XYZ file of C-alpha atoms in Angstrom:
570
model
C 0.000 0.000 0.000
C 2.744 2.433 0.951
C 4.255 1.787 -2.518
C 1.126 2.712 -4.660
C -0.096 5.541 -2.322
C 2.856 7.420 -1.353
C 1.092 9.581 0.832
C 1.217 6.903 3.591
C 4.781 7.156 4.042
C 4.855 10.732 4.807
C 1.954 11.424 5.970
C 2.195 10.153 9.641
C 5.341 11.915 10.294
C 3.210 14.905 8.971
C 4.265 17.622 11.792
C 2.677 21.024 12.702
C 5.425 23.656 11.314
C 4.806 21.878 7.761
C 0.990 22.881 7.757
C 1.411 26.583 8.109
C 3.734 26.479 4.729
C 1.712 23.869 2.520
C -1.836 26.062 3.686
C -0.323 29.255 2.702
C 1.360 27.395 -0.400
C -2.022 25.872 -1.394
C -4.155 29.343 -1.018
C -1.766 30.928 -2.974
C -1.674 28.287 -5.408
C -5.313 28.835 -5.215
C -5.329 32.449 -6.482
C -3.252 31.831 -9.010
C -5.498 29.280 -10.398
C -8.700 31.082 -10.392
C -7.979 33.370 -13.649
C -5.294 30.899 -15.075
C -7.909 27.647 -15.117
C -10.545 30.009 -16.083
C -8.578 31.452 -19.563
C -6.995 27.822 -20.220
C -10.695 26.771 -19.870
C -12.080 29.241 -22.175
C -9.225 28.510 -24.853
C -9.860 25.017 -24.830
C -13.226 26.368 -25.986
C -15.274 25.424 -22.958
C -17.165 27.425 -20.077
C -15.015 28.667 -17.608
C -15.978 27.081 -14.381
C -14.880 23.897 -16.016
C -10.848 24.592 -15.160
C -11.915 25.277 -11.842
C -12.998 21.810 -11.747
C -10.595 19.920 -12.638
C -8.116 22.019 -10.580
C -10.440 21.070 -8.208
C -10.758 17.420 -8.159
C -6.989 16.269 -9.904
C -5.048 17.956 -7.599
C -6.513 16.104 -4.520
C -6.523 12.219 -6.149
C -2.770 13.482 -7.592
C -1.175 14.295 -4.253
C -2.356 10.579 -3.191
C -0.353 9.096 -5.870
C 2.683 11.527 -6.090
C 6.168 11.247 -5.463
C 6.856 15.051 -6.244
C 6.305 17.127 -3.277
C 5.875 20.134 -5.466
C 3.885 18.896 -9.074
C 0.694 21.193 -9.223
C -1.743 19.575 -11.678
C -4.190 21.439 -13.534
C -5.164 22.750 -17.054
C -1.853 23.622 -19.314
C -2.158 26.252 -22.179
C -0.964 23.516 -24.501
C -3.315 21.191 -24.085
C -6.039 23.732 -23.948
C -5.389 24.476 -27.596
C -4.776 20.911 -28.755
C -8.600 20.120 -27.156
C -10.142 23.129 -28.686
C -8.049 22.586 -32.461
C -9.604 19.189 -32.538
C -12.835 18.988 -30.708
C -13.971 21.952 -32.379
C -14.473 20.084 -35.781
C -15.862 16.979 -34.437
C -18.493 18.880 -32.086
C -19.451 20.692 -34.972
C -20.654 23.469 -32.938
C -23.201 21.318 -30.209
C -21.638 22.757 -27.379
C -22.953 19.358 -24.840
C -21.026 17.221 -27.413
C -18.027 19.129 -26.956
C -17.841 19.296 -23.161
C -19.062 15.827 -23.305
C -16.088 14.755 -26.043
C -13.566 16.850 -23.437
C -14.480 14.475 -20.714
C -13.599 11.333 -23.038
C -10.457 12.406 -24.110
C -9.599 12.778 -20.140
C -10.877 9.647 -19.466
C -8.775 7.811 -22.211
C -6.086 9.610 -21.154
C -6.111 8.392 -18.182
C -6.278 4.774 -19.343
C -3.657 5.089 -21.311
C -2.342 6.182 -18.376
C -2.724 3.213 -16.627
C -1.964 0.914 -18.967
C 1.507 2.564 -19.381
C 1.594 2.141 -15.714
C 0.701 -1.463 -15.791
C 3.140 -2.530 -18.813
C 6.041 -0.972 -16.954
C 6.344 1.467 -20.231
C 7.246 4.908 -18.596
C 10.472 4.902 -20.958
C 9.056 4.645 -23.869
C 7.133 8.425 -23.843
C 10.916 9.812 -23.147
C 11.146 9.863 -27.526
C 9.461 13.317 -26.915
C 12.594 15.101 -25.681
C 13.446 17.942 -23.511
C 14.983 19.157 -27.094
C 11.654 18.934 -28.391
C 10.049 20.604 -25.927
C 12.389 23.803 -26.005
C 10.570 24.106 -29.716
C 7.200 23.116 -29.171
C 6.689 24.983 -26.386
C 8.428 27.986 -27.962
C 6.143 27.567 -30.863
C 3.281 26.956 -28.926
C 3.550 30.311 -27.104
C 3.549 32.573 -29.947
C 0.155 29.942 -31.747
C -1.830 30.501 -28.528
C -0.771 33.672 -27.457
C -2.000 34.913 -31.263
C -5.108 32.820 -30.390
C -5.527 35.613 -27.990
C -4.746 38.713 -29.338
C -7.824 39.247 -30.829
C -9.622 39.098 -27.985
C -6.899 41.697 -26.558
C -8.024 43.918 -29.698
C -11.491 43.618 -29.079
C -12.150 41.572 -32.604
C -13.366 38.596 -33.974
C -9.807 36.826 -35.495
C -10.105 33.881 -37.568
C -8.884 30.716 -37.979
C -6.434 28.436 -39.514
C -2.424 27.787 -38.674
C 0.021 30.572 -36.991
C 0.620 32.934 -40.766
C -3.657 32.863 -41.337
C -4.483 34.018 -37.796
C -2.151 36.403 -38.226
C -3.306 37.515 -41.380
C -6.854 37.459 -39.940
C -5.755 39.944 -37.189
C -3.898 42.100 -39.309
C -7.001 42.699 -41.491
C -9.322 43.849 -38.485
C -6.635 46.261 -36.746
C -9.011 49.128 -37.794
C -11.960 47.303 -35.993
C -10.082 47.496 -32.612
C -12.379 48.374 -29.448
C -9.930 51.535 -27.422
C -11.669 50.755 -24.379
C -10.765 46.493 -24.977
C -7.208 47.471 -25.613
C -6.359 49.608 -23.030
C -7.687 46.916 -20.053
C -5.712 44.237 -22.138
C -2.739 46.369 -22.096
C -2.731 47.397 -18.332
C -3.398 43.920 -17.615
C -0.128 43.162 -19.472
C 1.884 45.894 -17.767
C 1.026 44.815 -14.135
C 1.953 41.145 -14.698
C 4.873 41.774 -16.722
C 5.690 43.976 -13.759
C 4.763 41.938 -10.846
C 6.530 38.705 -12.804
C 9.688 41.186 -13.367
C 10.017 42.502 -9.708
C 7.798 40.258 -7.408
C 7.939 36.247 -9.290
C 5.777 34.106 -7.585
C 3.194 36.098 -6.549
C -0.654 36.296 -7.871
C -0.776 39.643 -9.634
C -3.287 37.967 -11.976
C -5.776 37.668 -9.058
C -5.190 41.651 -8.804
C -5.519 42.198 -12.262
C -8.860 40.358 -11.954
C -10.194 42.025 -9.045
C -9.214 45.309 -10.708
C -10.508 45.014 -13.517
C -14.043 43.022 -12.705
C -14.650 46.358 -10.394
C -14.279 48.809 -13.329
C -16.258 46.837 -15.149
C -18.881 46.955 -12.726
C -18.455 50.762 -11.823
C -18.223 52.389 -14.845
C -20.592 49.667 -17.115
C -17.626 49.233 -19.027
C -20.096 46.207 -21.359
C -21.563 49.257 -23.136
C -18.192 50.298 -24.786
C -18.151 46.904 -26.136
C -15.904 45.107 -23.546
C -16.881 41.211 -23.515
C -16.653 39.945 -19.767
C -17.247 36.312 -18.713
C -20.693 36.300 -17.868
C -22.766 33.719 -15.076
C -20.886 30.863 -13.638
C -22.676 28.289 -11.902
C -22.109 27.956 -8.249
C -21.177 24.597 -6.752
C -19.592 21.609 -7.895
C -20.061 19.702 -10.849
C -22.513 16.254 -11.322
C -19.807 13.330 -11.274
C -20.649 11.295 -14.179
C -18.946 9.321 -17.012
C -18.937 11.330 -19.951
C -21.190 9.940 -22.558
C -19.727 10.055 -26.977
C -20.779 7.885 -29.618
C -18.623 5.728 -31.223
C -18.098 7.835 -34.336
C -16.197 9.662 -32.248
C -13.975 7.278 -30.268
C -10.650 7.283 -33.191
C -10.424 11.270 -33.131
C -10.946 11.276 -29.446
C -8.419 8.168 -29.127
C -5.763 10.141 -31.735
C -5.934 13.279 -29.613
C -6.250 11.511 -26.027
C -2.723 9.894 -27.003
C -1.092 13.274 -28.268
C -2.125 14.859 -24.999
C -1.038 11.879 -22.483
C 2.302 12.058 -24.441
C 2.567 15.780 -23.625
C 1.019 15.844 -20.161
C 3.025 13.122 -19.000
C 6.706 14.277 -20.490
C 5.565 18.230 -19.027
C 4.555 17.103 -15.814
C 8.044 14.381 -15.819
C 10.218 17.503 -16.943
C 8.391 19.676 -14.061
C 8.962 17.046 -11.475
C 12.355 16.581 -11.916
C 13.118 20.202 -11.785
C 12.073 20.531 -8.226
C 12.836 17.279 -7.090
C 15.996 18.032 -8.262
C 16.193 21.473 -6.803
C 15.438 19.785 -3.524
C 16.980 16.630 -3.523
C 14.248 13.954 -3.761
C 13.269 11.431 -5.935
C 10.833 11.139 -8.302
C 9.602 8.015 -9.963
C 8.331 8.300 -13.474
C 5.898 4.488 -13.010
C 4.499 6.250 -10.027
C 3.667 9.254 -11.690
C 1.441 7.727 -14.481
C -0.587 6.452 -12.074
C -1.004 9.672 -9.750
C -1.269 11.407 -13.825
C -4.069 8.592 -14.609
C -5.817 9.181 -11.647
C -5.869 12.718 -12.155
C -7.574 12.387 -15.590
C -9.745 9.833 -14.296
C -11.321 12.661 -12.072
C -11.137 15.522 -14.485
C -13.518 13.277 -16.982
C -15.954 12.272 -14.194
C -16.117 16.178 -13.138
C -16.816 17.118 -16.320
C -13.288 18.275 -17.261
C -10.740 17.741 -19.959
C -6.947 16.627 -19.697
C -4.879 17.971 -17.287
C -1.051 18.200 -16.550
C 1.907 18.969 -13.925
C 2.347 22.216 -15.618
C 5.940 24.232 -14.772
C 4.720 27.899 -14.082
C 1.610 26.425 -11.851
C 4.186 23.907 -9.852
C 6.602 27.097 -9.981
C 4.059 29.199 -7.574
C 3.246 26.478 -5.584
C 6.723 25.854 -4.358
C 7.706 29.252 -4.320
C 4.788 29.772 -1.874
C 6.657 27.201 0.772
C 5.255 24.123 -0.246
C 6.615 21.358 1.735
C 4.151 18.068 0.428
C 1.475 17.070 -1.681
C -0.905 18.360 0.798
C -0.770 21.851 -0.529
C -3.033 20.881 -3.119
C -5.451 19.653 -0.719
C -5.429 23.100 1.256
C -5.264 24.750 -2.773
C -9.034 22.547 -3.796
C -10.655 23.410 -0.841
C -9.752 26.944 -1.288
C -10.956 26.839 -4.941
C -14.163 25.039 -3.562
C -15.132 28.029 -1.249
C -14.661 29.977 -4.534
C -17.246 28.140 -6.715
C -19.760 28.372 -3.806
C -19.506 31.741 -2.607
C -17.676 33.850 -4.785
C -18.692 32.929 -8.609
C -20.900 36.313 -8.176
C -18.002 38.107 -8.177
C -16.437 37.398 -11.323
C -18.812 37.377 -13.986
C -18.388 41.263 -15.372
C -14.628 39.684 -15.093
C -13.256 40.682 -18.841
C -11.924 37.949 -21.747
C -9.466 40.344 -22.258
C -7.998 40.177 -19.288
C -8.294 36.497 -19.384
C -6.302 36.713 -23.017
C -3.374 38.584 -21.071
C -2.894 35.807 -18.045
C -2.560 33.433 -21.090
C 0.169 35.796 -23.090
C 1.539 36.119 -19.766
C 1.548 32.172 -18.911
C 2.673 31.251 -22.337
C 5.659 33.967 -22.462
C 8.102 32.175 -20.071
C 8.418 29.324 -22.540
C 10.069 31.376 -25.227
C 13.630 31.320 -24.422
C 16.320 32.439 -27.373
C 19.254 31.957 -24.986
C 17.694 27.510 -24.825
C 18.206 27.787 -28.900
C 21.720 29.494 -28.803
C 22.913 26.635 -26.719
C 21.661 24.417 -28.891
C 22.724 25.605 -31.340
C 26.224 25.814 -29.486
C 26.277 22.312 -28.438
C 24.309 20.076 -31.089
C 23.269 21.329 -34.188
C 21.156 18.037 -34.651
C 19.314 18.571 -31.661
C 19.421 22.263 -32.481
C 17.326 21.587 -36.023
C 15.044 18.898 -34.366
C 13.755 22.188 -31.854
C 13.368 23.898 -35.188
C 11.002 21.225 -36.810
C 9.285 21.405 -33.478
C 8.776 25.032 -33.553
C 7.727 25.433 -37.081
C 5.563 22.417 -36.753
C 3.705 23.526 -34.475
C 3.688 26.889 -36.128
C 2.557 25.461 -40.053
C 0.055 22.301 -38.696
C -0.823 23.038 -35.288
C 0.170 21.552 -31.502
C -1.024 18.469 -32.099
C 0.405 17.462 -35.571
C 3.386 19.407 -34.360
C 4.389 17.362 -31.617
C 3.242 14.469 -33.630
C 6.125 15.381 -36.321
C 8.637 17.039 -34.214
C 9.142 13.499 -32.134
C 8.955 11.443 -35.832
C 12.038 14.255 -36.694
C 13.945 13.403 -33.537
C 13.783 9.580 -33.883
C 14.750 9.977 -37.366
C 17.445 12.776 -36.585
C 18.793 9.597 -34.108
C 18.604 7.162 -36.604
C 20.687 9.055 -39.191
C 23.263 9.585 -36.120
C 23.431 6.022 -35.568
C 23.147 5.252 -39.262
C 26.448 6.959 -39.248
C 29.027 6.452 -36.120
C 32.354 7.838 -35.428
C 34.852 5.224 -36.097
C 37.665 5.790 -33.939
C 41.314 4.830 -35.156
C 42.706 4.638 -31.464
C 46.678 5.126 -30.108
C 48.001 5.158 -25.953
C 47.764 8.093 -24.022
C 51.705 8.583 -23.147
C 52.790 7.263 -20.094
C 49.568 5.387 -19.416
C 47.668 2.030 -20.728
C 44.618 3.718 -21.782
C 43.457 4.644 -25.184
C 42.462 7.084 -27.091
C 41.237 8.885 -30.648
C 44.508 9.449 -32.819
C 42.380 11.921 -34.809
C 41.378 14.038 -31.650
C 44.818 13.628 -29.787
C 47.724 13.292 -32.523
C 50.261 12.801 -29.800
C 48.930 9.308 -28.593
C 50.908 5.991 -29.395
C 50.319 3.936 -32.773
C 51.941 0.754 -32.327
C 53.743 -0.465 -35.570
C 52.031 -3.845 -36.715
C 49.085 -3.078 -34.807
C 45.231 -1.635 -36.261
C 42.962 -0.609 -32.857
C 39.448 1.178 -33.582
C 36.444 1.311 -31.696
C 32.819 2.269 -32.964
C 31.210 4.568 -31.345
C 27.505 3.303 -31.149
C 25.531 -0.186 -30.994
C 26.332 -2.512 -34.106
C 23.110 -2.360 -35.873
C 21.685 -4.065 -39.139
C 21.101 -0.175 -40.713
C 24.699 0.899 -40.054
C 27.021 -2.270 -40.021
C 27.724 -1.748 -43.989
C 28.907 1.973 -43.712
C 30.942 0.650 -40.389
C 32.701 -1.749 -42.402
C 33.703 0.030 -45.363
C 34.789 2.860 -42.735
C 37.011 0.249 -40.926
C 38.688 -1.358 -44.367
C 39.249 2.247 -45.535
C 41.267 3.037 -42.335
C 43.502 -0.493 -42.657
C 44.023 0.039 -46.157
C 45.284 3.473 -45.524
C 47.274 3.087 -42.745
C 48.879 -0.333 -44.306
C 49.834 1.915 -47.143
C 51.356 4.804 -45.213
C 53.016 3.233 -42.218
C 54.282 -0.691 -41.350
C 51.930 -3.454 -42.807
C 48.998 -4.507 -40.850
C 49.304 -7.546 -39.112
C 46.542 -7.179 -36.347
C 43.182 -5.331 -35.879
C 41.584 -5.122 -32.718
C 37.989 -3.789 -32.325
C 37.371 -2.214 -28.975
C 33.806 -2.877 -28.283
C 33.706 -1.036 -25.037
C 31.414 1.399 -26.936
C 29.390 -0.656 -28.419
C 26.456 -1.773 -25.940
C 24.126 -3.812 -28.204
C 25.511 -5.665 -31.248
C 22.338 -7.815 -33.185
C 22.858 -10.241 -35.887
C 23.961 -8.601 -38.635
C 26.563 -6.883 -36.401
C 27.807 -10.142 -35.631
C 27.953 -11.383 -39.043
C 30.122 -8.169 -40.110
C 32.700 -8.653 -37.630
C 32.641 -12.211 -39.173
C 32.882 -10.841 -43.150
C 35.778 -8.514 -41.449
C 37.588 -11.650 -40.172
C 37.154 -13.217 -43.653
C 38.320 -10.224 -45.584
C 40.972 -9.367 -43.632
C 42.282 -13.015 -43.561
C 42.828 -12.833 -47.596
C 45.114 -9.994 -46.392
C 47.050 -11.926 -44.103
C 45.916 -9.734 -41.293
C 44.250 -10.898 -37.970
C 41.591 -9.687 -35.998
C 40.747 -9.857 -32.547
C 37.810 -8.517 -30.406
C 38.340 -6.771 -26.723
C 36.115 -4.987 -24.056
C 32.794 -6.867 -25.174
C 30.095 -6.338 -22.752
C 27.964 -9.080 -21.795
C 25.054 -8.656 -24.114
C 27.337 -8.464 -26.822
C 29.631 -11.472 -25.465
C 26.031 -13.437 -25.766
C 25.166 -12.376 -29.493
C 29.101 -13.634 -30.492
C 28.805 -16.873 -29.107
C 25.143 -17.869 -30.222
C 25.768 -16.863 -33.350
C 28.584 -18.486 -33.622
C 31.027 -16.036 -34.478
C 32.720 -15.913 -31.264
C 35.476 -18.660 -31.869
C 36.493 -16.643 -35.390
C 37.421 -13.607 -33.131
C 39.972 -15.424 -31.694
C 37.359 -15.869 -28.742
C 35.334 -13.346 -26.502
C 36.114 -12.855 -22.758
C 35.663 -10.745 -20.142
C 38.770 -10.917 -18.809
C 40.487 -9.802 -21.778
C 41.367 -6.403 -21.961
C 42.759 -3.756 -24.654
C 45.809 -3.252 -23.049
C 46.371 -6.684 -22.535
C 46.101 -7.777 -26.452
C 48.651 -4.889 -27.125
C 51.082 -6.341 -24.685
C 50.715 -9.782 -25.801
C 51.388 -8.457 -29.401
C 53.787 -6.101 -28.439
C 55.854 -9.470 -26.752
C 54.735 -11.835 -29.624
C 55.517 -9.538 -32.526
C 53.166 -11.923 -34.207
C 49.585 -11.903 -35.065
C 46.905 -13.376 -31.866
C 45.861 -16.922 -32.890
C 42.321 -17.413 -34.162
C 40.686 -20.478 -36.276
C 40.501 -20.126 -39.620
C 36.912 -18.065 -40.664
C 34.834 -19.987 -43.099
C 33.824 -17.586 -45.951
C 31.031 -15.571 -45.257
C 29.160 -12.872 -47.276
């Protein structure tokens, strides 16, 4: 029990001093929620009590399951605009469809939740990079914030990917409502402000008040300023939401696009306060406190939610100290929805489009892209296909691509390795690249590489052509081969066709009068050798066998390592 509720192993040792930080963590979490659920709620294209609930009702069945002490869970801007890009066209504007096809995809979100959880398969969702977030989200910010401008302007907007919105906007300009844009831009100014001088604090809940009590003084509606309007009081019916099945493979397509974002977010989150702290986290455990979450948001008549960064951010600036912040934050948000909901109907959408601008700003970061672009180029262009995919074909074909790009960005690295001709470090019995470090040792006679990547069926040809190309050239320029040594300490997977290469070099090599040995194999790859047969051709494989020790036995010998003859093989 204490391994699949967490809660139960810190919970008893729960002590007084702690409450005090994660109550004043959890009502400030709670103000910072009440605008930002509401916009994300509204720009997934639903009513905007409904990210109230699921702030409401996640965050208390997450903190049972978590191993982060500081996760927040709740509506993301992301996933907002993936729901509303995609349930949009199905609903086909029946508005109890669309809340109702909102629900699903949180419900099969959280089953695939679960099932990830039960098949042990928390790796597998790590193909969707930290790279590839630094582009998506990047591209993201600047798709929804335009999604939002117009309501900033005070105009209708329009449509379509990043360039037609934009278009769209451009066209109206003229149509912009004064009174609109000047509450958008204060709004802008104060949070900019408060982010810039006081982080961490709710200057959206300010903004909100201030601008609900204008609205209300001065009958700001009649100048053509849209506000929110009624929002129910109380809770939401618990139900399971109810689609037919002509529905089920776009909800299914989009339910998997936004588990494979709300889990790697809410992962990437986690870790940078666990981190930060110096706990654990434990990626299983988390798709189960994630599942569980979504479970809840689709029986509260929610949509998907996530561990997003900026909500976790406030919540551990505040002092949170456990999960049971978001305990203190739901009940807070549940004294909201039945006493205060009067309040904030003459709230104004523009002011809701500024806390999203403002949300969605922190994730463009140049100075991520110049170290990129510093460090790998490869993983510099894959944050580029990210960003312009989500740009040209929206957030959910985006991610969709920009993870295809970075698998096949991998593939062409592997497809390719760095062969390593390799000499002694002076003075030492290590080794080394001769390319990178010209003043290492060659040893006359002797041929030592090492490839550095897995021996794989799609790059074993360009590996061996490589590895002749380097004998032939170094028999020609220095003193005739007479042994080559392949260091597979790099190498951590070979699979059949691997094997067979190293076999085909044996071969060709032997026509040359030139042996070959093997050193360093791990024990996968010690495995692979001997069922396939190839071992005893290598002059053996063993792990007690080192580098250093074939160059010293050759070094003594002056001769060539003794190995059975190699049968031919193509």
């Amino acid at each position: 029990m204490k391994t699949l509720f967490p809660i139960l192993n810190w919970l008893p040792e729960y002590r007084a001093p702690r409450l005090l930080h994660d109550l004043f963590a959890g009502v400030t979490l709670a103000a910072y929620a009440i605008p930002v659920a509401m916009a994300y709620s509204l720009l997934a294209g639903l009513t905007p009590q409904v990210g109230l609930y699921c702030y409401i009702g996640s965050g208390v069945v997450y903190a049972l399951f978590a191993t982060s002490r500081h996760l927040a869970i709740g509506p993301t801007a992301a996933i907002s605009v993936m729901v509303a890009s995609v349930v949009g066209t199905m609903a086909g504007g029946d508005t109890a469809l669309y809340a109702s096809i909102a629900s699903a995809t949180a419900g099969l979100v959280a089953l695939l939740c679960f099932l990830a959880w039960a098949l042990k398969l928390s790796s597998f969702v790590n193909f969707i990079s930290e790279t590839i977030l630094t582009g998506f989200k990047a591209g993201a910010a600047l798709s929804i914030a335009l999604t939002q401008l117009p309501k900033l302007f005070g105009v209708s907007g329009g449509g379509g990917n990043f360039f037609q919105r934009f278009e769209f906007l451009f066209r109206q300009l003229p149509e912009t409502q004064p009174v609109v844009l000047a509450i958008g831009i204060c709004s802008l100014v104060i949070m900019f402000a408060g982010d810039r001088f006081y982080p961490r604090r709710p200057f959206a809940l300010l903004v909100v008040a201030l601008s609900t009590a204008a609205v209300s003084a001065f009958h700001l509606t009649d100048f053509g300023v849209q506000v929110v309007g009624a929002i129910p009081k109380g809770l939401p019916s618990f139900s399971f939401p109810s689609v037919g099945m002509q529905h089920m493979e776009g909800i299914l397509e989009l339910a998997f696009a936004c588990f494979l974002l709300s889990y790697v977010e809410s992962i990437a989150a986690a870790r940078t306060f666990g981190t930060k702290h110096a706990y654990n986290i434990d990626p299983r455990q988390e798709l189960l406190g994630l599942g569980a979450a979504n479970l809840l948001a689709a029986l509260g008549q929610g949509y998907p939610v996530a561990g997003g960064l900026s909500q976790s951010a406030v919540n551990e600036g505040a002092g949170a100290r456990t999960p049971l912040s978001l305990f203190f934050a739901s009940i807070s948000l549940t004294f909201v929805l039945f006493f205060l909901t009067g309040m904030l109907q003459n709230l104004p959408q523009a002011v809701l489009a500024a806390v999203v601008i403002v949300a969605v700003s922190r994730f463009v970061k140049i100075s991520e892209f110049r170290t990129l672009w510093r460090v790998s180029r490869i993983e510099f262009h894959v944050a580029l296909v990210a960003f312009f995919g989500v740009l040209l074909l929206g957030i959910l074909k985006g991610v969709t691509i920009s993870a295809v790009a970075s698998i096949l960005f991998l593939l062409r690295f592997l497809a390719r390795p760095h062969v390593a001709v390799l000499g002694r470090i002076p003075g030492t019995s290590r080794f080394a690249d001769l390319a990178r470090h010209p003043e290492n040792e060659p040893f006359p006679g002797l041929f030592l590489f090492r490839v550095e990547a897995p021996l794989l069926y799609f790059n074993v040809d360009t590996v061996e052509r490589l590895v002749l190309d380097a004998i032939h050239a170094v028999h020609a320029s220095r003193a005739p081969v007479k042994l080559v040594v392949c260091d597979l300490s790099t190498s951590p997977y070979i699979d059949v066709a691997g094997a067979r290469m190293l076999a085909r070099l044996v071969a060709q090599l032997e026509l040359e009068g030139i042996a070959f040995r093997v050193a360093e194999a791990h024990a996968a790859v010690r495995d692979i050798l001997r069922d396939t047969g190839v071992a005893p051709y290598l002059g053996g494989v063993d792990r007690r066998t080192s580098l250093g020790d074939i160059v010293q036995q050759f070094q003594i010998s002056s001769v060539p390592a003794g190995a059975p003859s190699c049968p031919g093989r193509g």
